[in-house]
mmCIF file of C-alpha atoms in Angstrom:
data_model
loop_
_atom_site.group_PDB
_atom_site.id
_atom_site.type_symbol
_atom_site.label_atom_id
_atom_site.label_comp_id
_atom_site.label_asym_id
_atom_site.label_seq_id
_atom_site.Cartn_x
_atom_site.Cartn_y
_atom_site.Cartn_z
ATOM 1 C CA GLY A 1 150.007 5.441 -100.563
ATOM 2 C CA ALA A 2 147.862 3.732 -97.957
ATOM 3 C CA GLY A 3 149.277 0.823 -96.040
ATOM 4 C CA VAL A 4 147.762 -2.566 -95.291
ATOM 5 C CA SER A 5 144.456 -2.191 -93.476
ATOM 6 C CA GLN A 6 142.597 -4.719 -91.362
ATOM 7 C CA SER A 7 139.175 -4.846 -89.805
ATOM 8 C CA PRO A 8 137.873 -5.062 -87.220
ATOM 9 C CA SER A 9 140.687 -3.872 -84.974
ATOM 10 C CA ASN A 10 139.200 -5.780 -82.050
ATOM 11 C CA LYS A 11 136.732 -8.639 -81.929
ATOM 12 C CA VAL A 12 135.274 -10.338 -78.889
ATOM 13 C CA THR A 13 133.246 -13.449 -79.578
ATOM 14 C CA GLU A 14 131.729 -16.301 -77.647
ATOM 15 C CA LYS A 15 133.168 -19.775 -77.895
ATOM 16 C CA GLY A 16 131.554 -21.683 -80.728
ATOM 17 C CA LYS A 17 130.696 -18.671 -82.880
ATOM 18 C CA ASP A 18 132.169 -18.012 -86.341
ATOM 19 C CA VAL A 19 134.249 -14.897 -87.066
ATOM 20 C CA GLU A 20 135.488 -13.191 -90.212
ATOM 21 C CA LEU A 21 138.593 -11.032 -90.316
ATOM 22 C CA ARG A 22 139.321 -8.770 -93.262
ATOM 23 C CA CYS A 23 142.557 -7.598 -94.870
ATOM 24 C CA ASP A 24 143.018 -4.931 -97.544
ATOM 25 C CA PRO A 25 146.560 -5.183 -98.903
ATOM 26 C CA ILE A 26 148.564 -2.321 -100.349
ATOM 27 C CA SER A 27 147.215 -1.520 -103.800
ATOM 28 C CA GLY A 28 149.101 -3.426 -106.466
ATOM 29 C CA HIS A 29 150.664 -5.926 -104.091
ATOM 30 C CA THR A 30 150.301 -9.378 -105.545
ATOM 31 C CA ALA A 31 151.208 -11.561 -102.571
ATOM 32 C CA LEU A 32 149.293 -11.623 -99.285
ATOM 33 C CA TYR A 33 150.046 -13.419 -96.017
ATOM 34 C CA TRP A 34 148.169 -14.089 -92.808
ATOM 35 C CA TYR A 35 150.101 -14.569 -89.568
ATOM 36 C CA ARG A 36 148.993 -15.094 -85.982
ATOM 37 C CA GLN A 37 150.614 -13.739 -82.818
ATOM 38 C CA SER A 38 149.670 -15.533 -79.645
ATOM 39 C CA LEU A 39 151.158 -15.926 -76.192
ATOM 40 C CA GLY A 40 153.391 -18.940 -76.089
ATOM 41 C CA GLN A 41 153.508 -19.389 -79.862
ATOM 42 C CA GLY A 42 154.948 -16.089 -81.006
ATOM 43 C CA LEU A 43 154.376 -14.977 -84.578
ATOM 44 C CA GLU A 44 153.510 -17.805 -86.935
ATOM 45 C CA PHE A 45 152.596 -18.104 -90.594
ATOM 46 C CA LEU A 46 149.059 -19.189 -91.462
ATOM 47 C CA ILE A 47 148.372 -18.879 -95.195
ATOM 48 C CA TYR A 48 149.793 -17.329 -98.391
ATOM 49 C CA PHE A 49 148.121 -16.050 -101.564
ATOM 50 C CA GLN A 50 149.988 -15.168 -104.765
ATOM 51 C CA GLY A 51 148.020 -13.877 -107.727
ATOM 52 C CA ASN A 52 145.692 -16.506 -109.132
ATOM 53 C CA SER A 53 147.727 -19.443 -107.837
ATOM 54 C CA ALA A 54 146.314 -21.905 -105.336
ATOM 55 C CA PRO A 55 146.955 -20.638 -101.802
ATOM 56 C CA ASP A 56 149.510 -22.259 -99.520
ATOM 57 C CA LYS A 57 147.470 -23.294 -96.473
ATOM 58 C CA SER A 58 150.245 -25.197 -94.728
ATOM 59 C CA GLY A 59 150.207 -22.978 -91.638
ATOM 60 C CA LEU A 60 146.507 -23.194 -90.827
ATOM 61 C CA PRO A 61 146.203 -24.849 -87.393
ATOM 62 C CA SER A 62 142.957 -26.727 -88.027
ATOM 63 C CA ASP A 63 140.195 -27.219 -90.565
ATOM 64 C CA ARG A 64 138.125 -24.640 -88.682
ATOM 65 C CA PHE A 65 140.346 -22.020 -90.323
ATOM 66 C CA SER A 66 139.876 -20.970 -93.934
ATOM 67 C CA ALA A 67 140.712 -17.953 -96.052
ATOM 68 C CA GLU A 68 139.912 -16.558 -99.434
ATOM 69 C CA ARG A 69 141.141 -13.718 -101.561
ATOM 70 C CA THR A 70 138.666 -12.201 -103.958
ATOM 71 C CA GLY A 71 139.725 -10.453 -107.143
ATOM 72 C CA GLY A 72 143.370 -10.680 -106.181
ATOM 73 C CA SER A 73 142.940 -7.986 -103.541
ATOM 74 C CA VAL A 74 140.887 -8.186 -100.333
ATOM 75 C CA SER A 75 141.266 -11.295 -98.204
ATOM 76 C CA THR A 76 139.000 -12.745 -95.537
ATOM 77 C CA LEU A 77 140.141 -15.160 -92.835
ATOM 78 C CA THR A 78 137.279 -17.176 -91.359
ATOM 79 C CA ILE A 79 137.414 -19.108 -88.122
ATOM 80 C CA GLN A 80 134.491 -21.447 -87.526
ATOM 81 C CA ARG A 81 133.350 -22.666 -84.116
ATOM 82 C CA THR A 82 135.902 -20.521 -82.333
ATOM 83 C CA GLN A 83 137.788 -21.917 -79.352
ATOM 84 C CA GLN A 84 139.556 -20.060 -76.559
ATOM 85 C CA GLU A 85 142.942 -21.079 -77.961
ATOM 86 C CA ASP A 86 142.084 -19.077 -81.100
ATOM 87 C CA SER A 87 142.477 -15.873 -79.074
ATOM 88 C CA ALA A 88 145.378 -14.007 -80.653
ATOM 89 C CA VAL A 89 146.294 -11.065 -82.839
ATOM 90 C CA TYR A 90 145.823 -11.896 -86.518
ATOM 91 C CA LEU A 91 148.174 -9.982 -88.804
ATOM 92 C CA CYS A 92 148.057 -9.547 -92.542
ATOM 93 C CA ALA A 93 151.036 -8.654 -94.726
ATOM 94 C CA SER A 94 151.560 -7.967 -98.401
ATOM 95 C CA ILE A 95 154.443 -7.842 -100.865
ATOM 96 C CA SER A 96 154.925 -6.149 -104.193
ATOM 97 C CA SER A 97 156.318 -8.565 -106.743
ATOM 98 C CA GLY A 98 158.649 -5.857 -107.961
ATOM 99 C CA SER A 99 160.232 -4.978 -104.621
ATOM 100 C CA GLY A 100 161.917 -8.166 -103.582
ATOM 101 C CA TYR A 101 160.554 -9.897 -100.552
ATOM 102 C CA GLU A 102 159.954 -7.075 -98.079
ATOM 103 C CA GLN A 103 156.679 -7.668 -96.259
ATOM 104 C CA TYR A 104 154.499 -4.838 -94.968
ATOM 105 C CA PHE A 105 152.108 -5.549 -92.122
ATOM 106 C CA GLY A 106 148.688 -4.260 -91.200
ATOM 107 C CA PRO A 107 147.728 -3.177 -87.657
ATOM 108 C CA GLY A 108 146.188 -6.555 -86.858
ATOM 109 C CA THR A 109 142.888 -7.778 -85.466
ATOM 110 C CA ARG A 110 142.884 -8.702 -81.778
ATOM 111 C CA LEU A 111 140.511 -11.656 -81.356
ATOM 112 C CA THR A 112 139.290 -12.636 -77.910
ATOM 113 C CA VAL A 113 137.193 -15.776 -77.524
ATOM 114 C CA THR A 114 135.283 -15.903 -74.234
ATOM 115 C CA GLY B 1 164.263 -27.252 -88.239
ATOM 116 C CA ILE B 2 164.593 -23.676 -89.376
ATOM 117 C CA GLN B 3 165.151 -21.382 -86.413
ATOM 118 C CA VAL B 4 165.558 -17.707 -85.693
ATOM 119 C CA GLU B 5 166.985 -16.808 -82.304
ATOM 120 C CA GLN B 6 167.179 -13.363 -80.772
ATOM 121 C CA SER B 7 169.152 -12.035 -77.852
ATOM 122 C CA PRO B 8 168.858 -10.641 -75.323
ATOM 123 C CA PRO B 9 165.221 -11.504 -74.558
ATOM 124 C CA ASP B 10 164.797 -8.242 -72.689
ATOM 125 C CA LEU B 11 166.790 -5.102 -72.124
ATOM 126 C CA ILE B 12 166.432 -2.028 -69.937
ATOM 127 C CA LEU B 13 168.272 1.147 -70.929
ATOM 128 C CA GLN B 14 168.571 4.667 -69.669
ATOM 129 C CA GLU B 15 167.647 7.299 -72.194
ATOM 130 C CA GLY B 16 170.671 8.208 -74.279
ATOM 131 C CA ALA B 17 172.357 4.809 -74.035
ATOM 132 C CA ASN B 18 173.308 2.645 -77.008
ATOM 133 C CA SER B 19 172.381 -0.992 -77.535
ATOM 134 C CA THR B 20 172.946 -3.930 -79.849
ATOM 135 C CA LEU B 21 170.350 -6.585 -80.536
ATOM 136 C CA ARG B 22 171.345 -9.857 -82.151
ATOM 137 C CA CYS B 23 169.547 -12.270 -84.460
ATOM 138 C CA ASN B 24 170.943 -15.692 -85.361
ATOM 139 C CA PHE B 25 169.421 -17.754 -88.142
ATOM 140 C CA SER B 26 169.983 -21.395 -88.918
ATOM 141 C CA ASP B 27 170.320 -21.441 -92.708
ATOM 142 C CA SER B 28 171.043 -19.156 -95.652
ATOM 143 C CA VAL B 29 168.269 -16.613 -96.185
ATOM 144 C CA ASN B 30 166.651 -14.806 -99.092
ATOM 145 C CA ASN B 31 165.726 -11.928 -96.865
ATOM 146 C CA LEU B 32 165.987 -10.710 -93.303
ATOM 147 C CA GLN B 33 163.777 -8.029 -91.845
ATOM 148 C CA TRP B 34 163.847 -6.119 -88.561
ATOM 149 C CA PHE B 35 160.592 -4.819 -87.091
ATOM 150 C CA HIS B 36 159.615 -2.696 -84.126
ATOM 151 C CA GLN B 37 156.291 -3.619 -82.580
ATOM 152 C CA ASN B 38 154.824 -0.543 -80.961
ATOM 153 C CA PRO B 39 152.594 -0.595 -77.862
ATOM 154 C CA TRP B 40 149.505 -0.842 -80.096
ATOM 155 C CA GLY B 41 150.828 -4.013 -81.717
ATOM 156 C CA GLN B 42 151.702 -2.553 -85.109
ATOM 157 C CA LEU B 43 154.787 -4.048 -86.750
ATOM 158 C CA ILE B 44 156.860 -1.194 -88.121
ATOM 159 C CA ASN B 45 159.398 -2.044 -90.820
ATOM 160 C CA LEU B 46 162.876 -1.000 -89.769
ATOM 161 C CA PHE B 47 165.194 -2.727 -92.192
ATOM 162 C CA TYR B 48 165.077 -5.103 -95.122
ATOM 163 C CA ILE B 49 168.630 -6.405 -94.989
ATOM 164 C CA PRO B 50 169.539 -9.810 -96.440
ATOM 165 C CA SER B 51 173.202 -8.752 -96.324
ATOM 166 C CA GLY B 52 175.401 -5.743 -95.725
ATOM 167 C CA THR B 53 174.846 -2.650 -93.600
ATOM 168 C CA LYS B 54 172.113 -0.028 -93.640
ATOM 169 C CA GLN B 55 171.500 3.053 -91.545
ATOM 170 C CA ASN B 56 168.373 5.036 -90.846
ATOM 171 C CA GLY B 57 168.826 7.871 -88.397
ATOM 172 C CA ARG B 58 169.779 6.510 -84.975
ATOM 173 C CA LEU B 59 169.241 2.942 -86.120
ATOM 174 C CA SER B 60 171.526 0.785 -88.188
ATOM 175 C CA ALA B 61 171.662 -2.888 -89.050
ATOM 176 C CA THR B 62 174.264 -5.299 -90.313
ATOM 177 C CA THR B 63 173.686 -8.777 -91.680
ATOM 178 C CA VAL B 64 176.596 -11.164 -92.167
ATOM 179 C CA ALA B 65 174.896 -13.801 -94.266
ATOM 180 C CA THR B 66 177.886 -16.147 -94.401
ATOM 181 C CA GLU B 67 177.966 -16.303 -90.599
ATOM 182 C CA ARG B 68 174.167 -16.350 -90.256
ATOM 183 C CA TYR B 69 173.587 -13.406 -87.981
ATOM 184 C CA SER B 70 172.236 -9.897 -88.032
ATOM 185 C CA LEU B 71 172.709 -7.037 -85.594
ATOM 186 C CA LEU B 72 170.466 -4.055 -84.916
ATOM 187 C CA TYR B 73 172.135 -1.028 -83.360
ATOM 188 C CA ILE B 74 170.179 1.632 -81.527
ATOM 189 C CA SER B 75 172.136 4.753 -80.631
ATOM 190 C CA SER B 76 171.138 7.545 -78.244
ATOM 191 C CA SER B 77 168.005 5.649 -77.257
ATOM 192 C CA GLN B 78 164.763 7.483 -76.550
ATOM 193 C CA THR B 79 161.700 6.441 -74.580
ATOM 194 C CA THR B 80 159.817 6.120 -77.863
ATOM 195 C CA ASP B 81 162.195 3.298 -78.833
ATOM 196 C CA SER B 82 160.547 1.086 -76.218
ATOM 197 C CA GLY B 83 158.700 -1.969 -77.447
ATOM 198 C CA VAL B 84 159.496 -5.353 -78.910
ATOM 199 C CA TYR B 85 162.026 -5.765 -81.700
ATOM 200 C CA PHE B 86 161.620 -8.761 -83.989
ATOM 201 C CA CYS B 87 163.856 -10.139 -86.652
ATOM 202 C CA ALA B 88 162.324 -12.407 -89.258
ATOM 203 C CA ALA B 89 163.989 -14.548 -91.874
ATOM 204 C CA ASN B 90 162.736 -15.596 -95.273
ATOM 205 C CA TYR B 91 164.279 -18.899 -96.267
ATOM 206 C CA GLY B 92 162.746 -18.886 -99.733
ATOM 207 C CA GLY B 93 160.681 -21.798 -100.962
ATOM 208 C CA ALA B 94 157.333 -21.401 -102.648
ATOM 209 C CA THR B 95 155.898 -18.870 -100.228
ATOM 210 C CA ASN B 96 158.803 -16.745 -98.994
ATOM 211 C CA LYS B 97 157.048 -16.737 -95.635
ATOM 212 C CA LEU B 98 158.774 -15.105 -92.685
ATOM 213 C CA ILE B 99 160.033 -17.095 -89.717
ATOM 214 C CA PHE B 100 160.061 -14.813 -86.690
ATOM 215 C CA GLY B 101 162.363 -14.774 -83.728
ATOM 216 C CA THR B 102 160.914 -14.515 -80.233
ATOM 217 C CA GLY B 103 161.773 -10.843 -79.970
ATOM 218 C CA THR B 104 163.722 -8.531 -77.680
ATOM 219 C CA LEU B 105 161.645 -6.474 -75.264
ATOM 220 C CA LEU B 106 163.287 -3.069 -74.887
ATOM 221 C CA ALA B 107 162.383 -0.596 -72.173
ATOM 222 C CA VAL B 108 164.011 2.832 -72.310
ATOM 223 C CA GLN B 109 163.703 4.732 -69.058
ATOM 224 C CA PRO B 110 163.817 8.542 -68.843
#
């Protein structure tokens, strides 16, 4: 079936503007992750959703970052009042509860804050 | 803290050569994955290998969980193998999040 999809693939925004990044996980996958890949920081965990449980937000770098997952499927990561240090590739991954812990990643959204 | 270390940081090969990439992790793991990040940034799953040995074509991987390392073998390398190879460890806990190594940048020259 289809893999994890993300949109937009690229986003250029001005400092101070808000952005929304979207992730469509693999159909039927119950767990969803957001990661960020930036120069100097590598790949780092941001937030985790599992079913109807409260999300684990421990990786979010500041309160300008938030995420939601509607209907247990699509997720949106929102960054408010973007800063230049938010420039990075934002990656989404999902897991099927019945397949162990193997994570499958989307193509990412490259965010550039000017 | 929990760490994942990869070596070498970069590697240049001639087409047809073999290579071994190493991943050391600092604690027992629930899962270890190897990824290839292609030039467009997509992370391609190579292996899900918390222990043992797996092979897929010219690639194989071995994880020795008791000694906390994993190896990725690339045989008869091709230019399309170029890119960054990441290992990532899942140490369990409530989220089973992945902790990534810093990657090995591989360049295969024709």
